[in-house]
PDB file of C-alpha atoms in Angstrom:
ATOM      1  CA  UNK A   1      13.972 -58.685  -1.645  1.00 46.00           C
ATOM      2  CA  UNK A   2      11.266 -58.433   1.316  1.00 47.00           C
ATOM      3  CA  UNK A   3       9.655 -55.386   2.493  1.00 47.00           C
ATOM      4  CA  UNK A   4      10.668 -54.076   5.879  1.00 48.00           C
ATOM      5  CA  UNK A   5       8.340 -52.537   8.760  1.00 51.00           C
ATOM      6  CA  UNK A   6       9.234 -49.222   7.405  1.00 50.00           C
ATOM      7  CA  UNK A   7       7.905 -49.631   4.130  1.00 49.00           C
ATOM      8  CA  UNK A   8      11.775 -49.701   2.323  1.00 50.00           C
ATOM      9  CA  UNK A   9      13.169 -52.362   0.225  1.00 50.00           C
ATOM     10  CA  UNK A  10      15.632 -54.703   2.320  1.00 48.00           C
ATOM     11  CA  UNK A  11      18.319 -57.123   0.628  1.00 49.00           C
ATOM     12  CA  UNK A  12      19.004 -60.200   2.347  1.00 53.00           C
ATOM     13  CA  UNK A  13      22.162 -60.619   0.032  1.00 49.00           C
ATOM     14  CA  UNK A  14      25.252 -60.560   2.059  1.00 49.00           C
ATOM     15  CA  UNK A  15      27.142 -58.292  -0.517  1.00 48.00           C
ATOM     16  CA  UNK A  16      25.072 -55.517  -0.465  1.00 49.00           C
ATOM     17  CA  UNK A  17      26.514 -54.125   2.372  1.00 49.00           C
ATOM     18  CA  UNK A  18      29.909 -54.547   1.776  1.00 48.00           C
ATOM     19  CA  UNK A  19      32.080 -52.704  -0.355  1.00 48.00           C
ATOM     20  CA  UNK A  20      32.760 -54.298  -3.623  1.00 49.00           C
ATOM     21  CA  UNK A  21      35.108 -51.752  -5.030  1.00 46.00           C
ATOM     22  CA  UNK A  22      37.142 -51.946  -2.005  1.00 48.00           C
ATOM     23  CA  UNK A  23      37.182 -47.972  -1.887  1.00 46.00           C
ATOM     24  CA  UNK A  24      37.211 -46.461   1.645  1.00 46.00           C
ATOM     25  CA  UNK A  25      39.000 -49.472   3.036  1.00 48.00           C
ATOM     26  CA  UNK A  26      42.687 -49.003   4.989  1.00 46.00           C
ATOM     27  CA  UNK A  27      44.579 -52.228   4.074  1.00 48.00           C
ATOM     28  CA  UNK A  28      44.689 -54.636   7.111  1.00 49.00           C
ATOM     29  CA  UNK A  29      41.828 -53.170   9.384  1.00 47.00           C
ATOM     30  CA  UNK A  30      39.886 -56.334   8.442  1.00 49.00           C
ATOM     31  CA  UNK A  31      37.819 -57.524  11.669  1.00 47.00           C
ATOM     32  CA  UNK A  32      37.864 -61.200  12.227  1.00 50.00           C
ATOM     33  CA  UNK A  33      34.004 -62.863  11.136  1.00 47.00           C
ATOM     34  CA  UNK A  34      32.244 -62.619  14.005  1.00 52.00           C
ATOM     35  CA  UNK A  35      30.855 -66.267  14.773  1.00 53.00           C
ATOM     36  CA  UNK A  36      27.506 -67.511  15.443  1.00 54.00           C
ATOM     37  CA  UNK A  37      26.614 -69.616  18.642  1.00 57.00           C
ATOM     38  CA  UNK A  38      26.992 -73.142  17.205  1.00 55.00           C
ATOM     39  CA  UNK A  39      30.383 -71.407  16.144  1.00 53.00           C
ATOM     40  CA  UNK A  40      30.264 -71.322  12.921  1.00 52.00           C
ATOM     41  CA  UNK A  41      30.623 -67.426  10.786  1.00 54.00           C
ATOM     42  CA  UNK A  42      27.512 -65.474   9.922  1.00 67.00           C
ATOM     43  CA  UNK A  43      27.176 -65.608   6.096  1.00 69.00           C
ATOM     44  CA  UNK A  44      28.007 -62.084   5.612  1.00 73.00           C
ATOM     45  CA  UNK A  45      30.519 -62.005   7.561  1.00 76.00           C
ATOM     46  CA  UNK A  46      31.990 -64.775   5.348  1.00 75.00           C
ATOM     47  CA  UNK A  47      31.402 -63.721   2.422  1.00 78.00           C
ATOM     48  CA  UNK A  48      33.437 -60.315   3.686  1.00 81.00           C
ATOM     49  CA  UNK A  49      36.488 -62.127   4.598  1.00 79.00           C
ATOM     50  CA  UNK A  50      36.930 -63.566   1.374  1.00 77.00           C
ATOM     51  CA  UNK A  51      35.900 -60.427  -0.500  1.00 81.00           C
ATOM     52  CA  UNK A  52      39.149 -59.361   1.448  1.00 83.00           C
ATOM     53  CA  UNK A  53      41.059 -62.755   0.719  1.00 82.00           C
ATOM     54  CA  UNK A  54      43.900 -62.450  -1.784  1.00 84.00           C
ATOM     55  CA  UNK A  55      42.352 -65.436  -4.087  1.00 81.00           C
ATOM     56  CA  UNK A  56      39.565 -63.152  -4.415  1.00 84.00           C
ATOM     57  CA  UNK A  57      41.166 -60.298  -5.556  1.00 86.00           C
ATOM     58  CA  UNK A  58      43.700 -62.221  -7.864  1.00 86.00           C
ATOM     59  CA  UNK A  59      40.208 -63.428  -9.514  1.00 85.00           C
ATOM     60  CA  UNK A  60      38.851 -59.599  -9.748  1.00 88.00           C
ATOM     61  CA  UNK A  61      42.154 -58.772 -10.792  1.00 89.00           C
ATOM     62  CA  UNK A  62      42.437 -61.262 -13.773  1.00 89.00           C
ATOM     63  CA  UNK A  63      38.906 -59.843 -14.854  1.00 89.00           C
ATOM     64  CA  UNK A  64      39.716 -56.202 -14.859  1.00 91.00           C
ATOM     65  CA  UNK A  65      43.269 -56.929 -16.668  1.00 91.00           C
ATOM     66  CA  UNK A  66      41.113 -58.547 -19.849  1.00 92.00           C
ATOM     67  CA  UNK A  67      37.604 -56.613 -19.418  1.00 92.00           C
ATOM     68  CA  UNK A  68      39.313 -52.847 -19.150  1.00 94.00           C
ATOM     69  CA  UNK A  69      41.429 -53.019 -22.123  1.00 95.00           C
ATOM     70  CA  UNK A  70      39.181 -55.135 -24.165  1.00 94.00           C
ATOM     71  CA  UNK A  71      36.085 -52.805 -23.638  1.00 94.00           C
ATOM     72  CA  UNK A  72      38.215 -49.723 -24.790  1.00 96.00           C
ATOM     73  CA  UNK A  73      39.281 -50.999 -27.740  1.00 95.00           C
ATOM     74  CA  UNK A  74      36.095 -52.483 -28.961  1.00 94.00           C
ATOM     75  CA  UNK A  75      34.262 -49.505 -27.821  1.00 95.00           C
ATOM     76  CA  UNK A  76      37.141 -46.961 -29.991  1.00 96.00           C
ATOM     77  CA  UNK A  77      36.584 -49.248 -32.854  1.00 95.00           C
ATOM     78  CA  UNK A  78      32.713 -48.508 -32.613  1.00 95.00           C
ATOM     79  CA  UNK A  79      33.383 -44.990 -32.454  1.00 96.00           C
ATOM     80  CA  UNK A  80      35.983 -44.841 -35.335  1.00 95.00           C
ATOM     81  CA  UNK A  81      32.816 -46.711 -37.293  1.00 95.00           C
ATOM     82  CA  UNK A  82      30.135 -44.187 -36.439  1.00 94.00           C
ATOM     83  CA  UNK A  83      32.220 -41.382 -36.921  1.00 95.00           C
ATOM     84  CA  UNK A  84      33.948 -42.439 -40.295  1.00 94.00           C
ATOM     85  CA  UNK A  85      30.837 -43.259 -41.928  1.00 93.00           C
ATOM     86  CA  UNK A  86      29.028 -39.506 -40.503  1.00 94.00           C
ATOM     87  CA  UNK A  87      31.544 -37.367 -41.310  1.00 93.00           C
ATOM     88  CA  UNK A  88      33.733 -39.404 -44.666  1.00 93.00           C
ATOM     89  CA  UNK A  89      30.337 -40.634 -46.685  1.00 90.00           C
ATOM     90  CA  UNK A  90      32.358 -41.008 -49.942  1.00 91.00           C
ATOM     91  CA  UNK A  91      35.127 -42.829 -48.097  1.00 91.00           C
ATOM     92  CA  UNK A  92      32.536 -45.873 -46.573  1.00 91.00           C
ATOM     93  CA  UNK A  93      30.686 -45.690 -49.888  1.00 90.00           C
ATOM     94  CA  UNK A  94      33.874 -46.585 -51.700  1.00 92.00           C
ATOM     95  CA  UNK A  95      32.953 -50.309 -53.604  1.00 90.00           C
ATOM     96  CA  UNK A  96      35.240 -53.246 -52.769  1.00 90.00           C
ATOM     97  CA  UNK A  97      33.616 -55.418 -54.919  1.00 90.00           C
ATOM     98  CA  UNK A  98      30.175 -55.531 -57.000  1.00 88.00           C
ATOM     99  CA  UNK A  99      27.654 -54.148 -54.944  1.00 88.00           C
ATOM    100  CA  UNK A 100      29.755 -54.060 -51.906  1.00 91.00           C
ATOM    101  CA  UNK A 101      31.015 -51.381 -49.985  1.00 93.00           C
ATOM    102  CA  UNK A 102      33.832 -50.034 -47.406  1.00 93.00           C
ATOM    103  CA  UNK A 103      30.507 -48.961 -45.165  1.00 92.00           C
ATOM    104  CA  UNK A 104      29.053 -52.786 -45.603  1.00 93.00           C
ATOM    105  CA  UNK A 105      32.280 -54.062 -44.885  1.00 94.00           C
ATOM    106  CA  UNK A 106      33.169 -52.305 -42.117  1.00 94.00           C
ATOM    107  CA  UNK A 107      29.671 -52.711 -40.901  1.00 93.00           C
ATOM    108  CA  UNK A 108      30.136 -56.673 -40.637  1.00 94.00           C
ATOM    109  CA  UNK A 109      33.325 -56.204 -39.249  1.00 94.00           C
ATOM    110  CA  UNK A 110      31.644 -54.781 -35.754  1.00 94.00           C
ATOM    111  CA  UNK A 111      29.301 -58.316 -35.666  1.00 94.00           C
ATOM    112  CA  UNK A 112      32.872 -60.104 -36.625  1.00 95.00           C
ATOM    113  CA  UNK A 113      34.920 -58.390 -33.552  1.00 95.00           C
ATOM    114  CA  UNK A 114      31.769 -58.874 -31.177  1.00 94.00           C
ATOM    115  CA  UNK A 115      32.183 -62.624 -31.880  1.00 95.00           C
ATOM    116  CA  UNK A 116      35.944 -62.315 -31.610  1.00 95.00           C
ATOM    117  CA  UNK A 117      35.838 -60.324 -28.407  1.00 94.00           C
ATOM    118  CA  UNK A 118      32.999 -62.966 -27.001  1.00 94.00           C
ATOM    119  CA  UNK A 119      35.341 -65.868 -27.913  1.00 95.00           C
ATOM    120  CA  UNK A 120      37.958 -64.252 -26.969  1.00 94.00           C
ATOM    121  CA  UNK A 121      36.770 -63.667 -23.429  1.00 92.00           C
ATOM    122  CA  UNK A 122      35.258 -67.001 -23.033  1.00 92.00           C
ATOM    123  CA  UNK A 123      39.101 -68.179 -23.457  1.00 93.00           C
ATOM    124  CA  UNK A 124      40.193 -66.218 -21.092  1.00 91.00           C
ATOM    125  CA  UNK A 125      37.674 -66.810 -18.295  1.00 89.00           C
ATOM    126  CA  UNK A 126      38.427 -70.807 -19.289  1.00 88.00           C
ATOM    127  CA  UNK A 127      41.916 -70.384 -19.120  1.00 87.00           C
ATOM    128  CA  UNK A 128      42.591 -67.763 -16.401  1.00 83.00           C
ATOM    129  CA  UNK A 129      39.479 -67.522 -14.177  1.00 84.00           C
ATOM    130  CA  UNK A 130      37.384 -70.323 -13.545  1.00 82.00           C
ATOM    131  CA  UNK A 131      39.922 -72.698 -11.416  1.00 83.00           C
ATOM    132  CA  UNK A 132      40.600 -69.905  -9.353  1.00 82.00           C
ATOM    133  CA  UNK A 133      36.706 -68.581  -9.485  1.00 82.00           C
ATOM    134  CA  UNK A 134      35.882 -72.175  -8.960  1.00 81.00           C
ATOM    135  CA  UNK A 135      38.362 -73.375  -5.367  1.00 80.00           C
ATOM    136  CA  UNK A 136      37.450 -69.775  -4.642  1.00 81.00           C
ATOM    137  CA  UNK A 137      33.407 -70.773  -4.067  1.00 82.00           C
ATOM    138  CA  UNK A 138      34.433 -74.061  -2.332  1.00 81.00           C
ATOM    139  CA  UNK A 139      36.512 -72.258   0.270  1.00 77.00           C
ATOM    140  CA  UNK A 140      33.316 -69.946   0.804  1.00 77.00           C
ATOM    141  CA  UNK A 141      30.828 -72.695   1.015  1.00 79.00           C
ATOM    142  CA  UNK A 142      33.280 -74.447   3.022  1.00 77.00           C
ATOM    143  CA  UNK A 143      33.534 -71.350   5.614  1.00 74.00           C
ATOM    144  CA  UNK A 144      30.129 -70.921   5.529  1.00 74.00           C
ATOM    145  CA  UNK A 145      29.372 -74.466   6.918  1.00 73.00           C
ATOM    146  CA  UNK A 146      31.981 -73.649   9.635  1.00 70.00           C
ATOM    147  CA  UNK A 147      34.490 -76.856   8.476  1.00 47.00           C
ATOM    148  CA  UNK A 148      37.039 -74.376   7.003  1.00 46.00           C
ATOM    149  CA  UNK A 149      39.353 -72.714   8.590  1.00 47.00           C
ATOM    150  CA  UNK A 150      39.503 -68.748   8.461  1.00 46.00           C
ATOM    151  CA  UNK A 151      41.871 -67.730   5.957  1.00 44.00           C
TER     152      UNK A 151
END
């Protein structure tokens, strides 16, 4: 970040002017990159055509399939936790075996499905995300040295 002449905070990160979500965009009113005078694109503008690029959103898309549902569930199963062991004491205090309880069972069970989920989404971005993710940043580097062509 570097200060401007008007005493405000100024990103020189090409994303922070575009629109991540997408949101307030018509589909297909994309504006070529405009190009600098050795004719290669300006970073941002780069960076905004493959924000717009299919690959890119198949990558986002992949994410948000996995991330969405995963973070509900985990975050129900927190709740269902917290709530069952304020409101049904006798139920969590219940022993399993010796000194152990439903409660301390339960309790290791959130640890257990953080590791699960962790794992689990490790897998995914191995199996699902990270080719794409990866050819994805060559293309931009590649347009961003001006040897690629515009996709």
């Amino acid at each position: 970040m570097q200060p401007s002449n008007s005493g405000d905070a100024r990103y020189d990160d090409p994303w922070y002017d575009a629109l991540a979500s997408g949101w307030g965009e018509s589909a297909g009113t994309g504006v070529p990159p405009a190009r600098r005078e050795d004719g290669t694109a300006a970073a941002a503008d780069v960076y905004l055509e493959v924000q717009r690029s299919a690959a890119f959103q198949e990558v986002r898309s992949r994410y948000r399939r996995f991330v969405v549902p995963a973070v509900v569930l985990f975050f129900a199963w927190y709740v269902a936790y917290v709530v069952t062991a304020t409101t049904a004491p006798g139920l969590m205090a219940r022993p399993v075996a010796g000194a152990v309880n439903l409660g301390m069972l339960a309790g290791l069970g959130q640890f257990l499905t953080t590791f699960l989920f962790t794992w689990a989404y490790v897998r995914h971005a191995r199996l699902r995300r990270d080719r794409a993710a990866l050819d994805l940043r060559w293309d931009t580097q590649e347009l961003a040295r001006g040897r690629g062509a515009a996709s």
